[in-house]
mmCIF file with all atom_site columns, C-alpha atoms in Angstrom:
data_model
loop_
_atom_site.group_PDB
_atom_site.id
_atom_site.type_symbol
_atom_site.label_atom_id
_atom_site.label_alt_id
_atom_site.label_comp_id
_atom_site.label_asym_id
_atom_site.label_entity_id
_atom_site.label_seq_id
_atom_site.pdbx_PDB_ins_code
_atom_site.Cartn_x
_atom_site.Cartn_y
_atom_site.Cartn_z
_atom_site.occupancy
_atom_site.B_iso_or_equiv
_atom_site.pdbx_formal_charge
_atom_site.auth_seq_id
_atom_site.auth_comp_id
_atom_site.auth_asym_id
_atom_site.auth_atom_id
_atom_site.pdbx_PDB_model_num
ATOM 1   C CA . MET D 1 1   ? -25.771 89.267 -64.105 1.00 0.00 ? 1   MET D CA 1
ATOM 2   C CA . PRO D 1 2   ? -28.677 88.772 -61.670 1.00 0.00 ? 2   PRO D CA 1
ATOM 3   C CA . GLU D 1 3   ? -29.761 85.290 -60.740 1.00 0.00 ? 3   GLU D CA 1
ATOM 4   C CA . THR D 1 4   ? -32.994 84.018 -62.182 1.00 0.00 ? 4   THR D CA 1
ATOM 5   C CA . GLY D 1 5   ? -35.216 81.348 -60.801 1.00 0.00 ? 5   GLY D CA 1
ATOM 6   C CA . HIS D 1 6   ? -38.660 79.854 -60.482 1.00 0.00 ? 6   HIS D CA 1
ATOM 7   C CA . SER D 1 7   ? -41.158 79.271 -57.733 1.00 0.00 ? 7   SER D CA 1
ATOM 8   C CA . TRP D 1 8   ? -43.967 76.715 -57.348 1.00 0.00 ? 8   TRP D CA 1
ATOM 9   C CA . THR D 1 9   ? -46.525 76.272 -54.560 1.00 0.00 ? 9   THR D CA 1
ATOM 10  C CA . ARG D 1 10  ? -49.015 73.465 -54.024 1.00 0.00 ? 10  ARG D CA 1
ATOM 11  C CA . GLN D 1 11  ? -51.337 72.331 -51.221 1.00 0.00 ? 11  GLN D CA 1
ATOM 12  C CA . PHE D 1 12  ? -51.254 68.662 -50.217 1.00 0.00 ? 12  PHE D CA 1
ATOM 13  C CA . GLU D 1 13  ? -53.508 66.672 -47.901 1.00 0.00 ? 13  GLU D CA 1
ATOM 14  C CA . ALA D 1 14  ? -51.691 66.136 -44.590 1.00 0.00 ? 14  ALA D CA 1
ATOM 15  C CA . HIS D 1 15  ? -51.591 62.346 -44.710 1.00 0.00 ? 15  HIS D CA 1
ATOM 16  C CA . PRO D 1 16  ? -48.531 60.042 -44.709 1.00 0.00 ? 16  PRO D CA 1
ATOM 17  C CA . GLY D 1 17  ? -49.716 58.418 -47.958 1.00 0.00 ? 17  GLY D CA 1
ATOM 18  C CA . THR D 1 18  ? -49.528 61.785 -49.706 1.00 0.00 ? 18  THR D CA 1
ATOM 19  C CA . ALA D 1 19  ? -45.757 61.942 -49.151 1.00 0.00 ? 19  ALA D CA 1
ATOM 20  C CA . ARG D 1 20  ? -45.255 59.930 -52.363 1.00 0.00 ? 20  ARG D CA 1
ATOM 21  C CA . LEU D 1 21  ? -47.094 62.639 -54.342 1.00 0.00 ? 21  LEU D CA 1
ATOM 22  C CA . VAL D 1 22  ? -44.940 65.307 -52.713 1.00 0.00 ? 22  VAL D CA 1
ATOM 23  C CA . ARG D 1 23  ? -41.739 63.466 -53.702 1.00 0.00 ? 23  ARG D CA 1
ATOM 24  C CA . CYS D 1 24  ? -42.950 63.068 -57.308 1.00 0.00 ? 24  CYS D CA 1
ATOM 25  C CA . TRP D 1 25  ? -43.980 66.731 -57.535 1.00 0.00 ? 25  TRP D CA 1
ATOM 26  C CA . VAL D 1 26  ? -40.558 67.842 -56.280 1.00 0.00 ? 26  VAL D CA 1
ATOM 27  C CA . THR D 1 27  ? -38.669 65.458 -58.576 1.00 0.00 ? 27  THR D CA 1
ATOM 28  C CA . LEU D 1 28  ? -40.443 66.913 -61.628 1.00 0.00 ? 28  LEU D CA 1
ATOM 29  C CA . ARG D 1 29  ? -39.342 70.451 -60.723 1.00 0.00 ? 29  ARG D CA 1
ATOM 30  C CA . LEU D 1 30  ? -35.941 70.264 -59.057 1.00 0.00 ? 30  LEU D CA 1
ATOM 31  C CA . ARG D 1 31  ? -32.947 68.535 -60.579 1.00 0.00 ? 31  ARG D CA 1
ATOM 32  C CA . ASP D 1 32  ? -31.173 67.971 -57.258 1.00 0.00 ? 32  ASP D CA 1
ATOM 33  C CA . LEU D 1 33  ? -31.066 64.257 -56.394 1.00 0.00 ? 33  LEU D CA 1
ATOM 34  C CA . ASP D 1 34  ? -31.548 64.976 -52.676 1.00 0.00 ? 34  ASP D CA 1
ATOM 35  C CA . ALA D 1 35  ? -34.542 67.293 -53.119 1.00 0.00 ? 35  ALA D CA 1
ATOM 36  C CA . SER D 1 36  ? -37.295 64.672 -52.945 1.00 0.00 ? 36  SER D CA 1
ATOM 37  C CA . GLN D 1 37  ? -35.896 63.130 -49.750 1.00 0.00 ? 37  GLN D CA 1
ATOM 38  C CA . VAL D 1 38  ? -35.534 66.529 -48.095 1.00 0.00 ? 38  VAL D CA 1
ATOM 39  C CA . ALA D 1 39  ? -39.087 67.484 -49.131 1.00 0.00 ? 39  ALA D CA 1
ATOM 40  C CA . ASN D 1 40  ? -40.371 64.189 -47.730 1.00 0.00 ? 40  ASN D CA 1
ATOM 41  C CA . GLU D 1 41  ? -38.795 64.838 -44.315 1.00 0.00 ? 41  GLU D CA 1
ATOM 42  C CA . LEU D 1 42  ? -40.097 68.418 -44.186 1.00 0.00 ? 42  LEU D CA 1
ATOM 43  C CA . PHE D 1 43  ? -43.600 67.253 -45.170 1.00 0.00 ? 43  PHE D CA 1
ATOM 44  C CA . ILE D 1 44  ? -43.627 64.508 -42.513 1.00 0.00 ? 44  ILE D CA 1
ATOM 45  C CA . ALA D 1 45  ? -42.474 66.997 -39.842 1.00 0.00 ? 45  ALA D CA 1
ATOM 46  C CA . VAL D 1 46  ? -45.368 69.338 -40.623 1.00 0.00 ? 46  VAL D CA 1
ATOM 47  C CA . ILE D 1 47  ? -48.083 66.665 -40.778 1.00 0.00 ? 47  ILE D CA 1
ATOM 48  C CA . ALA D 1 48  ? -47.016 65.530 -37.302 1.00 0.00 ? 48  ALA D CA 1
ATOM 49  C CA . THR D 1 49  ? -48.520 68.772 -35.931 1.00 0.00 ? 49  THR D CA 1
ATOM 50  C CA . GLY D 1 50  ? -52.042 67.645 -36.854 1.00 0.00 ? 50  GLY D CA 1
ATOM 51  C CA . THR D 1 51  ? -52.594 70.208 -39.608 1.00 0.00 ? 51  THR D CA 1
ATOM 52  C CA . ARG D 1 52  ? -55.123 69.299 -42.317 1.00 0.00 ? 52  ARG D CA 1
ATOM 53  C CA . THR D 1 53  ? -53.099 70.500 -45.301 1.00 0.00 ? 53  THR D CA 1
ATOM 54  C CA . VAL D 1 54  ? -49.465 71.229 -46.029 1.00 0.00 ? 54  VAL D CA 1
ATOM 55  C CA . GLU D 1 55  ? -48.386 73.977 -48.390 1.00 0.00 ? 55  GLU D CA 1
ATOM 56  C CA . MET D 1 56  ? -45.206 73.001 -50.207 1.00 0.00 ? 56  MET D CA 1
ATOM 57  C CA . THR D 1 57  ? -43.180 75.739 -51.883 1.00 0.00 ? 57  THR D CA 1
ATOM 58  C CA . LEU D 1 58  ? -40.179 75.240 -54.153 1.00 0.00 ? 58  LEU D CA 1
ATOM 59  C CA . SER D 1 59  ? -37.993 78.189 -55.133 1.00 0.00 ? 59  SER D CA 1
ATOM 60  C CA . THR D 1 60  ? -34.851 78.307 -57.218 1.00 0.00 ? 60  THR D CA 1
ATOM 61  C CA . ALA D 1 61  ? -32.236 81.023 -57.703 1.00 0.00 ? 61  ALA D CA 1
ATOM 62  C CA . GLY D 1 62  ? -28.955 80.345 -59.437 1.00 0.00 ? 62  GLY D CA 1
ATOM 63  C CA . THR D 1 63  ? -27.430 77.242 -57.870 1.00 0.00 ? 63  THR D CA 1
ATOM 64  C CA . ARG D 1 64  ? -29.796 77.270 -54.876 1.00 0.00 ? 64  ARG D CA 1
ATOM 65  C CA . SER D 1 65  ? -33.112 75.505 -54.326 1.00 0.00 ? 65  SER D CA 1
ATOM 66  C CA . ARG D 1 66  ? -35.281 76.110 -51.286 1.00 0.00 ? 66  ARG D CA 1
ATOM 67  C CA . ILE D 1 67  ? -38.010 73.724 -50.164 1.00 0.00 ? 67  ILE D CA 1
ATOM 68  C CA . THR D 1 68  ? -40.583 74.886 -47.614 1.00 0.00 ? 68  THR D CA 1
ATOM 69  C CA . ALA D 1 69  ? -43.373 72.908 -45.945 1.00 0.00 ? 69  ALA D CA 1
ATOM 70  C CA . ALA D 1 70  ? -45.931 74.839 -43.888 1.00 0.00 ? 70  ALA D CA 1
ATOM 71  C CA . GLY D 1 71  ? -49.141 73.987 -42.088 1.00 0.00 ? 71  GLY D CA 1
ATOM 72  C CA . SER D 1 72  ? -51.734 75.730 -39.954 1.00 0.00 ? 72  SER D CA 1
ATOM 73  C CA . ARG D 1 73  ? -50.264 74.850 -36.553 1.00 0.00 ? 73  ARG D CA 1
ATOM 74  C CA . VAL D 1 74  ? -47.091 75.989 -34.828 1.00 0.00 ? 74  VAL D CA 1
ATOM 75  C CA . LEU D 1 75  ? -44.362 73.345 -34.815 1.00 0.00 ? 75  LEU D CA 1
ATOM 76  C CA . SER D 1 76  ? -42.959 72.239 -31.494 1.00 0.00 ? 76  SER D CA 1
ATOM 77  C CA . LEU D 1 77  ? -39.246 71.628 -31.085 1.00 0.00 ? 77  LEU D CA 1
ATOM 78  C CA . ARG D 1 78  ? -40.009 67.908 -31.436 1.00 0.00 ? 78  ARG D CA 1
ATOM 79  C CA . HIS D 1 79  ? -41.540 68.517 -34.876 1.00 0.00 ? 79  HIS D CA 1
ATOM 80  C CA . SER D 1 80  ? -38.873 70.869 -36.206 1.00 0.00 ? 80  SER D CA 1
ATOM 81  C CA . HIS D 1 81  ? -35.903 68.892 -34.832 1.00 0.00 ? 81  HIS D CA 1
ATOM 82  C CA . GLY D 1 82  ? -37.247 65.328 -34.791 1.00 0.00 ? 82  GLY D CA 1
ATOM 83  C CA . PRO D 1 83  ? -35.807 62.236 -36.485 1.00 0.00 ? 83  PRO D CA 1
ATOM 84  C CA . GLY D 1 84  ? -36.000 63.732 -39.991 1.00 0.00 ? 84  GLY D CA 1
ATOM 85  C CA . PHE D 1 85  ? -33.854 66.675 -38.916 1.00 0.00 ? 85  PHE D CA 1
ATOM 86  C CA . THR D 1 86  ? -30.735 64.488 -39.084 1.00 0.00 ? 86  THR D CA 1
ATOM 87  C CA . ILE D 1 87  ? -31.501 63.624 -42.709 1.00 0.00 ? 87  ILE D CA 1
ATOM 88  C CA . VAL D 1 88  ? -32.326 67.219 -43.661 1.00 0.00 ? 88  VAL D CA 1
ATOM 89  C CA . SER D 1 89  ? -29.251 68.672 -41.974 1.00 0.00 ? 89  SER D CA 1
ATOM 90  C CA . GLY D 1 90  ? -27.067 66.063 -43.677 1.00 0.00 ? 90  GLY D CA 1
ATOM 91  C CA . LEU D 1 91  ? -28.392 66.824 -47.171 1.00 0.00 ? 91  LEU D CA 1
ATOM 92  C CA . ALA D 1 92  ? -29.164 70.554 -47.039 1.00 0.00 ? 92  ALA D CA 1
ATOM 93  C CA . SER D 1 93  ? -26.667 73.396 -46.918 1.00 0.00 ? 93  SER D CA 1
ATOM 94  C CA . THR D 1 94  ? -28.891 75.203 -44.389 1.00 0.00 ? 94  THR D CA 1
ATOM 95  C CA . SER D 1 95  ? -32.351 74.808 -42.884 1.00 0.00 ? 95  SER D CA 1
ATOM 96  C CA . GLY D 1 96  ? -34.686 76.366 -40.354 1.00 0.00 ? 96  GLY D CA 1
ATOM 97  C CA . THR D 1 97  ? -38.232 77.220 -39.365 1.00 0.00 ? 97  THR D CA 1
ATOM 98  C CA . THR D 1 98  ? -40.463 79.818 -40.978 1.00 0.00 ? 98  THR D CA 1
ATOM 99  C CA . ALA D 1 99  ? -40.880 83.190 -39.281 1.00 0.00 ? 99  ALA D CA 1
ATOM 100 C CA . ASP D 1 100 ? -44.395 82.299 -38.062 1.00 0.00 ? 100 ASP D CA 1
ATOM 101 C CA . GLY D 1 101 ? -43.221 78.934 -36.678 1.00 0.00 ? 101 GLY D CA 1
ATOM 102 C CA . ARG D 1 102 ? -45.715 76.955 -38.769 1.00 0.00 ? 102 ARG D CA 1
ATOM 103 C CA . GLY D 1 103 ? -43.254 75.550 -41.263 1.00 0.00 ? 103 GLY D CA 1
ATOM 104 C CA . VAL D 1 104 ? -39.791 74.265 -41.943 1.00 0.00 ? 104 VAL D CA 1
ATOM 105 C CA . TRP D 1 105 ? -37.465 74.923 -44.865 1.00 0.00 ? 105 TRP D CA 1
ATOM 106 C CA . ALA D 1 106 ? -34.215 73.642 -46.278 1.00 0.00 ? 106 ALA D CA 1
ATOM 107 C CA . GLN D 1 107 ? -31.868 75.033 -48.889 1.00 0.00 ? 107 GLN D CA 1
ATOM 108 C CA . LEU D 1 108 ? -29.911 72.845 -51.273 1.00 0.00 ? 108 LEU D CA 1
ATOM 109 C CA . THR D 1 109 ? -26.927 74.206 -53.157 1.00 0.00 ? 109 THR D CA 1
ATOM 110 C CA . LYS D 1 110 ? -25.589 72.590 -56.310 1.00 0.00 ? 110 LYS D CA 1
ATOM 111 C CA . LYS D 1 111 ? -21.878 71.963 -56.242 1.00 0.00 ? 111 LYS D CA 1
ATOM 112 C CA . ASP D 1 112 ? -20.138 72.974 -59.461 1.00 0.00 ? 112 ASP D CA 1
#
């Protein structure tokens, strides 16, 4: 049986105060308790580049959820592996940068 899932995308203003809205948006869509914290760290990493907006994408498939945050500027190593990286790598099963280097993503896997 093939896996089914959902996908949501939303633009957010790139401002630290908007992080609360990002966490709420994620909490309403993903049932994983760690998802909002992971999304927060990804969002903060992208706004540090100086982008004006951040596109957040949530995708689910089976037991997996992927959270992606992307902006208009390429992330430096400092942005993609800064202080939040420790939190993301501790909570996510895998993570990385987008192919164009303008975003970061993390995958969460539910444990059965």
